[in-house]
Tab-separated table of C-alpha atoms in Angstrom:
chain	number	residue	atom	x	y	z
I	1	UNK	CA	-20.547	-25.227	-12.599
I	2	UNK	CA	-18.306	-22.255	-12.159
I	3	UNK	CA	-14.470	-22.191	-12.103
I	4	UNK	CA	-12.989	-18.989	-10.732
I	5	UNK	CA	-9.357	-18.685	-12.850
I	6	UNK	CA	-8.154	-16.486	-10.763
I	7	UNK	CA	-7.766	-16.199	-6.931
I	8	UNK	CA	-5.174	-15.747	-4.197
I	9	UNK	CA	-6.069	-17.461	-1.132
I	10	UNK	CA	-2.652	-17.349	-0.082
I	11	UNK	CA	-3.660	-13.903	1.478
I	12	UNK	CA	-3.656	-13.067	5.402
I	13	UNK	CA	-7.257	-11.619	4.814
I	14	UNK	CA	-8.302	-15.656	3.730
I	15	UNK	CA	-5.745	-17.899	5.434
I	16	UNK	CA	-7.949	-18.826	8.533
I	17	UNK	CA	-11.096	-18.538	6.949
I	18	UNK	CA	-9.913	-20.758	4.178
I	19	UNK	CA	-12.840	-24.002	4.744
I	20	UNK	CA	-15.404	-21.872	5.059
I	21	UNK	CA	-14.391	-19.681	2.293
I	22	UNK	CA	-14.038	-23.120	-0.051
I	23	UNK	CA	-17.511	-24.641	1.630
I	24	UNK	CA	-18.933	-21.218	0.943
I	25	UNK	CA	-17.536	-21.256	-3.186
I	26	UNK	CA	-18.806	-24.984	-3.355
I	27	UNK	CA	-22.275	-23.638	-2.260
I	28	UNK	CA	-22.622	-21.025	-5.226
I	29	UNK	CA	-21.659	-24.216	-7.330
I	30	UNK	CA	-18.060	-23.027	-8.032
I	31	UNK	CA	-16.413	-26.383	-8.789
I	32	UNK	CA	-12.752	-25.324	-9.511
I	33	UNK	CA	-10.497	-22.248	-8.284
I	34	UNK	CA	-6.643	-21.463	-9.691
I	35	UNK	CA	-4.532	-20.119	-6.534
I	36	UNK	CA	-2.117	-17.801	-8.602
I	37	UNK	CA	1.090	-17.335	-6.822
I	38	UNK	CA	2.907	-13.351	-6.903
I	39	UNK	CA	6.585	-14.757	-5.852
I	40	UNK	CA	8.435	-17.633	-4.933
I	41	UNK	CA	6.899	-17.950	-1.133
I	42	UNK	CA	3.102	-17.171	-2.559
I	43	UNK	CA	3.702	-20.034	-4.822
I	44	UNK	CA	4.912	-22.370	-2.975
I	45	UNK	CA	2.073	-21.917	-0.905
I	46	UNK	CA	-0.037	-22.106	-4.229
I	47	UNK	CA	1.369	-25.663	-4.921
I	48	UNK	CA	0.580	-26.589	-0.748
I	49	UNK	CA	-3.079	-25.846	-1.303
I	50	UNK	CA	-3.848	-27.185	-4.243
I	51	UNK	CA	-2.284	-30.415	-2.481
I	52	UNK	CA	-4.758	-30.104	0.354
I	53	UNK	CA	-7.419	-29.859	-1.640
I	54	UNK	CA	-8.820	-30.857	-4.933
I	55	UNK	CA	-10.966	-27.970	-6.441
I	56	UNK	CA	-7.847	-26.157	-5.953
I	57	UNK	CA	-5.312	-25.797	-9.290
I	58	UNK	CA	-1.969	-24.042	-8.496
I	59	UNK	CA	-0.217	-21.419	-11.101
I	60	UNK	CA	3.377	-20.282	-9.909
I	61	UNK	CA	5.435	-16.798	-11.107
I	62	UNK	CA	6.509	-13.707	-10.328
I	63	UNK	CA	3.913	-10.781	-10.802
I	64	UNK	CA	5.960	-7.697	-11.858
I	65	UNK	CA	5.708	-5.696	-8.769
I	66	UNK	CA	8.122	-8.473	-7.510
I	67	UNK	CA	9.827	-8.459	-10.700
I	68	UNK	CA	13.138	-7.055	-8.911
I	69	UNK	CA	13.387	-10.571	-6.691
I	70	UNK	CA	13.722	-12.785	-10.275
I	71	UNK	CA	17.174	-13.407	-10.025
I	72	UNK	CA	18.182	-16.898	-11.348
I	73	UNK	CA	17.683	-18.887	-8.475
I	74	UNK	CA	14.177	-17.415	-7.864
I	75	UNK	CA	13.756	-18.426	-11.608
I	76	UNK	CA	14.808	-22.101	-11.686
I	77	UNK	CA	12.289	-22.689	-8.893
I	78	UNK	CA	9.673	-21.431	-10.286
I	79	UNK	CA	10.767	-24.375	-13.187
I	80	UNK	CA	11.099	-26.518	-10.817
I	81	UNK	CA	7.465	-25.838	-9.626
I	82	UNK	CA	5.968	-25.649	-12.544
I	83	UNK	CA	6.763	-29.111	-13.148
I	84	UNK	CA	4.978	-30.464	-10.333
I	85	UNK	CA	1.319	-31.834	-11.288
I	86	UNK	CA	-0.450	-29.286	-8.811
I	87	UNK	CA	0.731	-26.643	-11.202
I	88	UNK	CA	-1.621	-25.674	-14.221
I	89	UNK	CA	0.265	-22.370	-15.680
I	90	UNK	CA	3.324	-20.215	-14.836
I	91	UNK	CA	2.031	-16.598	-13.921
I	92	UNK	CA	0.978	-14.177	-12.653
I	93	UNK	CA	3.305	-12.331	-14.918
I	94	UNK	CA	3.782	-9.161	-16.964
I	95	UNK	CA	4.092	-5.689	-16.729
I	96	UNK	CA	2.388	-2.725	-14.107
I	97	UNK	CA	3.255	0.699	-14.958
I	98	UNK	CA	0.686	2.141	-13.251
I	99	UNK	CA	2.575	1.622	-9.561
I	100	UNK	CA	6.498	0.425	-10.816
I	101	UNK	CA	6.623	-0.979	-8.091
I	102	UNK	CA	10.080	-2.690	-9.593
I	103	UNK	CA	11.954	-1.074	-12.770
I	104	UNK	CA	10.532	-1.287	-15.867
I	105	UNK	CA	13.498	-3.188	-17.727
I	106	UNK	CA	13.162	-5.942	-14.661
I	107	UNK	CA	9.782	-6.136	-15.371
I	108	UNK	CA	10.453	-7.228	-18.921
I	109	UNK	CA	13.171	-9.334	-18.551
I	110	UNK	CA	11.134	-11.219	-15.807
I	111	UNK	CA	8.159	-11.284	-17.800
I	112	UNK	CA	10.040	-12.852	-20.652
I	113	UNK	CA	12.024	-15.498	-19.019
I	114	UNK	CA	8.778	-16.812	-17.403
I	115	UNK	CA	7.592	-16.841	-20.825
I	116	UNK	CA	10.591	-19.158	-21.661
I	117	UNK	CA	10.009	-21.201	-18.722
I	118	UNK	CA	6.478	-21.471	-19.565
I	119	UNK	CA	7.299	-22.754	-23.558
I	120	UNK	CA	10.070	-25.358	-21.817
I	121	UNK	CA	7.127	-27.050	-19.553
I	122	UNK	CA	4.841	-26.790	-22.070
I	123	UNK	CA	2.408	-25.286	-20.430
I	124	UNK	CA	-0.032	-21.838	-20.255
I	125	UNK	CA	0.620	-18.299	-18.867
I	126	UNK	CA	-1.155	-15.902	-16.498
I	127	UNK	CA	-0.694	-12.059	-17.557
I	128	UNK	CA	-0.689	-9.323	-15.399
I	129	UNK	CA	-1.140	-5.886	-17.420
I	130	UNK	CA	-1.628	-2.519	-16.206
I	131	UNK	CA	-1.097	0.922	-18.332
I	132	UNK	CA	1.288	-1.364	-20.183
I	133	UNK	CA	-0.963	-2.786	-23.178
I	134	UNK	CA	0.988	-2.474	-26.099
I	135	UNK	CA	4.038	-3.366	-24.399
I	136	UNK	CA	2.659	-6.673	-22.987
I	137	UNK	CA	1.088	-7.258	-26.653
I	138	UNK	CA	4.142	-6.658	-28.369
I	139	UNK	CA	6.274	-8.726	-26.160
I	140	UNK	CA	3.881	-11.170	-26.543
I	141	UNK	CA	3.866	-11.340	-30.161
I	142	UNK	CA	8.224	-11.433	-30.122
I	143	UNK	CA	8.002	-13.960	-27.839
I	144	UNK	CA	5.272	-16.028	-29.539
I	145	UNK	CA	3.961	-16.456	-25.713
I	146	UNK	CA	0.241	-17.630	-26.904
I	147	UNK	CA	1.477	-21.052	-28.280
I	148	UNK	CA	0.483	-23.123	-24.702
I	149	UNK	CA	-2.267	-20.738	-24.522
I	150	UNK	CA	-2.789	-18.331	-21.861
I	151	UNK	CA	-4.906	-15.817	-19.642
I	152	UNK	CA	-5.209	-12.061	-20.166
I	153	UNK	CA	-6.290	-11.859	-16.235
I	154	UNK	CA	-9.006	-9.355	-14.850
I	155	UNK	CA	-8.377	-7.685	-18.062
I	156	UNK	CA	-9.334	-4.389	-18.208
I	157	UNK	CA	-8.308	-2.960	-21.810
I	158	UNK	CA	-10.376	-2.533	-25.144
I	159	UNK	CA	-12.326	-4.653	-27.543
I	160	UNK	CA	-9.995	-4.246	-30.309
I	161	UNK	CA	-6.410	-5.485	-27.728
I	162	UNK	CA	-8.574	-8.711	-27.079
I	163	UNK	CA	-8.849	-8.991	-30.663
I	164	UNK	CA	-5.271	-8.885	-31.115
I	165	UNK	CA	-4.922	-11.228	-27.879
I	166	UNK	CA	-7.313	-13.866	-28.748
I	167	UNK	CA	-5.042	-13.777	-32.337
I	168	UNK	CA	-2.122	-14.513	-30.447
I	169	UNK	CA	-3.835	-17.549	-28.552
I	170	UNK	CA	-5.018	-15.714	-25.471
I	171	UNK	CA	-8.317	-16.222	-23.346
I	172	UNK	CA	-9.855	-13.193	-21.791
I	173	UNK	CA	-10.755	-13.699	-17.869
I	174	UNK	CA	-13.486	-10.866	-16.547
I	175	UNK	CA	-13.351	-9.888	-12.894
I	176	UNK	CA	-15.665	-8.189	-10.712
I	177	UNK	CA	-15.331	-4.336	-12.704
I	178	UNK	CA	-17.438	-5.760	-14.896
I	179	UNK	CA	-20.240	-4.962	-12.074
I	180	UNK	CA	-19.375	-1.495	-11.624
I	181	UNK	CA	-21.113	1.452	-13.254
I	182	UNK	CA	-18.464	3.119	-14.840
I	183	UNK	CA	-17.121	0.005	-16.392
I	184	UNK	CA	-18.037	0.504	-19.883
I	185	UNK	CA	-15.811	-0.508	-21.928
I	186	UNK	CA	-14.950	-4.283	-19.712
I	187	UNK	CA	-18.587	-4.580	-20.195
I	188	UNK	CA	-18.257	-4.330	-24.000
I	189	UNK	CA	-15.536	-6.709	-24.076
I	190	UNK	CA	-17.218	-9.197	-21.863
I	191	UNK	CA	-20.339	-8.744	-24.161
I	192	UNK	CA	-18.595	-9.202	-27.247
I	193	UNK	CA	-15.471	-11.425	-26.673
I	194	UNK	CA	-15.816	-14.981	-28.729
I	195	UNK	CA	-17.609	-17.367	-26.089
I	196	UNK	CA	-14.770	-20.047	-26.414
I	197	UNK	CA	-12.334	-17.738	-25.286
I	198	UNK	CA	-14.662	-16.128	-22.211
I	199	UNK	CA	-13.412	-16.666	-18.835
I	200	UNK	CA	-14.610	-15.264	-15.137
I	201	UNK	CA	-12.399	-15.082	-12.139
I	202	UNK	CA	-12.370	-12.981	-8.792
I	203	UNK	CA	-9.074	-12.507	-8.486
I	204	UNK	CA	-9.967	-12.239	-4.552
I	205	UNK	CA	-9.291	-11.088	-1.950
I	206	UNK	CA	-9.312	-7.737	-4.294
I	207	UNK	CA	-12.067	-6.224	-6.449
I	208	UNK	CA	-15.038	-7.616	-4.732
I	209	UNK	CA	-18.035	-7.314	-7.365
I	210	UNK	CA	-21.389	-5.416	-6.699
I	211	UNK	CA	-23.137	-5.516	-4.272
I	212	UNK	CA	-19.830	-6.195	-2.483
I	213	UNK	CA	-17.907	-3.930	-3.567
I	214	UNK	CA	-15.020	-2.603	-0.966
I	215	UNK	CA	-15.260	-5.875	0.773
I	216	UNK	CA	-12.943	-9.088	0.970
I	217	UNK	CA	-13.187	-11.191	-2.091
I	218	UNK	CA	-13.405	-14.499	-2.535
I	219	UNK	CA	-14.156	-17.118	-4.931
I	220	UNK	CA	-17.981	-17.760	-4.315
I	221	UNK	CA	-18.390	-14.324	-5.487
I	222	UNK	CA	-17.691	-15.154	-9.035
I	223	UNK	CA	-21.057	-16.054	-9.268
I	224	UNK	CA	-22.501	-12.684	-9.028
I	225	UNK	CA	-19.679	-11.397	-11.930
I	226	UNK	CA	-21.042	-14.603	-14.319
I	227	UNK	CA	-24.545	-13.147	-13.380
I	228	UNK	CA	-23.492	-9.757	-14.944
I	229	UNK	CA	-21.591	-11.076	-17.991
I	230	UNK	CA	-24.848	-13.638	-18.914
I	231	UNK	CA	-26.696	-10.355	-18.870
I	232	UNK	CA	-24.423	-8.650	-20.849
I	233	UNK	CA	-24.565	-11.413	-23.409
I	234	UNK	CA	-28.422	-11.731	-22.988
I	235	UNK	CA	-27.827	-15.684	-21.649
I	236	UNK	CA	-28.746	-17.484	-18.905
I	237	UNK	CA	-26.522	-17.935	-16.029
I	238	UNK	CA	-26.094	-21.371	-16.282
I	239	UNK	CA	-25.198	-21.343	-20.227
I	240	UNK	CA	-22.326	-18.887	-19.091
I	241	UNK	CA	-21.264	-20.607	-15.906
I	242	UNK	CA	-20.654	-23.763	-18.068
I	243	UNK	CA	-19.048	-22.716	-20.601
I	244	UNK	CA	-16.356	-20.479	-18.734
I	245	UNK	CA	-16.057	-23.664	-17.034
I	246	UNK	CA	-15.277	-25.173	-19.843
I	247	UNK	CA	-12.705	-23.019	-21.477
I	248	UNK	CA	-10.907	-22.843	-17.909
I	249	UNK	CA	-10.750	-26.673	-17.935
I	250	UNK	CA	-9.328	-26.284	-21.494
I	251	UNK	CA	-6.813	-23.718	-21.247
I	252	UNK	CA	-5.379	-25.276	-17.651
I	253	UNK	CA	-4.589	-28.765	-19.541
I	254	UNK	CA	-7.615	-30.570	-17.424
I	255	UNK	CA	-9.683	-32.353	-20.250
């Protein structure tokens, strides 16, 4: 079993391909995909999928390139959403300094009030965080964000952050980097993070893993980035497909 925690197949490079792309994941045994929403139309459209289908687990926010649309409205749908029972987590949020692609000080305030929205439903978060990792952490810790549990997506900083994450309640997803050959220090987090807080995700259609690297992503694919974290860890495939499956289950509230 495989669950890939994080995908968008809300993307124009998936949308008509979408049945074989699912018949395709349930093929390489992947038995459960979250559809992480960017903005309000994305998730919507996370929420219509996961209706359509049931592998599919909807997660609905405002990633922080779109931080600049969070105006209150855009905010009390995204409650509104994340009450529905399609939706497993409110995300993707957080901060991207590496493109600002909206201002830094919307970036925090949307991260935080999704945080808030998040703690009112009861329910987990999805981080986004580029060049920003001791501003995400420390917001994090104000906020006390990790109390529903939540994702540090295709994360990409050091062993000693995930420390500090996993203190704060945090799982730590590993994307398809982990494959490449510069990717030292993902693979010494994905070696060496706790296995009850190990997760694997595509986050397709983006970062395609080797041998696919440069092509469209999608979920069945998260096979081949289990494949290089079991060898990092010196386990079998199957002993690592499980248990991410496992902990994704957990931290997504389905038993």
């Amino acid at each position: 079993m495989l669950f890939d925690s994080h995908a968008h197949l809300q993307s124009d490079a998936i949308e008509d391909k979408l049945e074989h792309i699912l018949q395709r994941a349930r093929e390489a045994e992947v038995e459960d995909i979250a559809v992480v929403g960017y903005d309000l139309p994305s998730s919507r459209q996370a929420v219509e999928l996961a209706r359509r289908h049931k592998m599919l687990h909807a997660v609905v926010g405002i990633h922080p390139h779109d931080a600049k649309t969070a105006d209150e409205e855009t905010l009390a749908e995204i409650m509104r959403l994340g009450k529905l029972p399609e939706v497993v987590a409110i995300g993707e949020m957080g901060l991207d300094y590496f493109r600002n692609l909206s201002p830094k000080d919307e970036q925090i305030n949307a991260f935080r009030a999704q945080i808030k929205i998040a703690h009112e439903l009861g329910k987990p978060i999805v981080i986004h965080d580029r060049d920003a990792h001791q501003e995400v952490l420390d917001i994090l810790k104000s906020e006390k964000a990790g109390r529903n549990m939540g994702i540090m997506h295709c994360y990409s900083g050091h062993l000693p952050l995930a420390v500090e994450l996993m203190k704060q309640g945090f799982y730590i997803s590993i994307a398809g980097p982990v494959t490449y050959k510069n990717a030292a220090k993902t693979q010494e987090v994905a070696a060496k993070v706790p296995a009850d807080r190990l997760l694997v995700e595509t986050d397709c259609p983006y970062l395609s893993p080797e041998p696919f690297r440069g092509k469209t992503n999608e979920p069945a694919r998260v096979r081949d980035t289990a494949r290089k974290v079991a060898e990092l860890r010196h386990k079998p495939l199957e002993e690592i497909s499980y248990l991410t499956w496992l902990n994704a289950r957990k931290v997504f509230g389905l038993g």
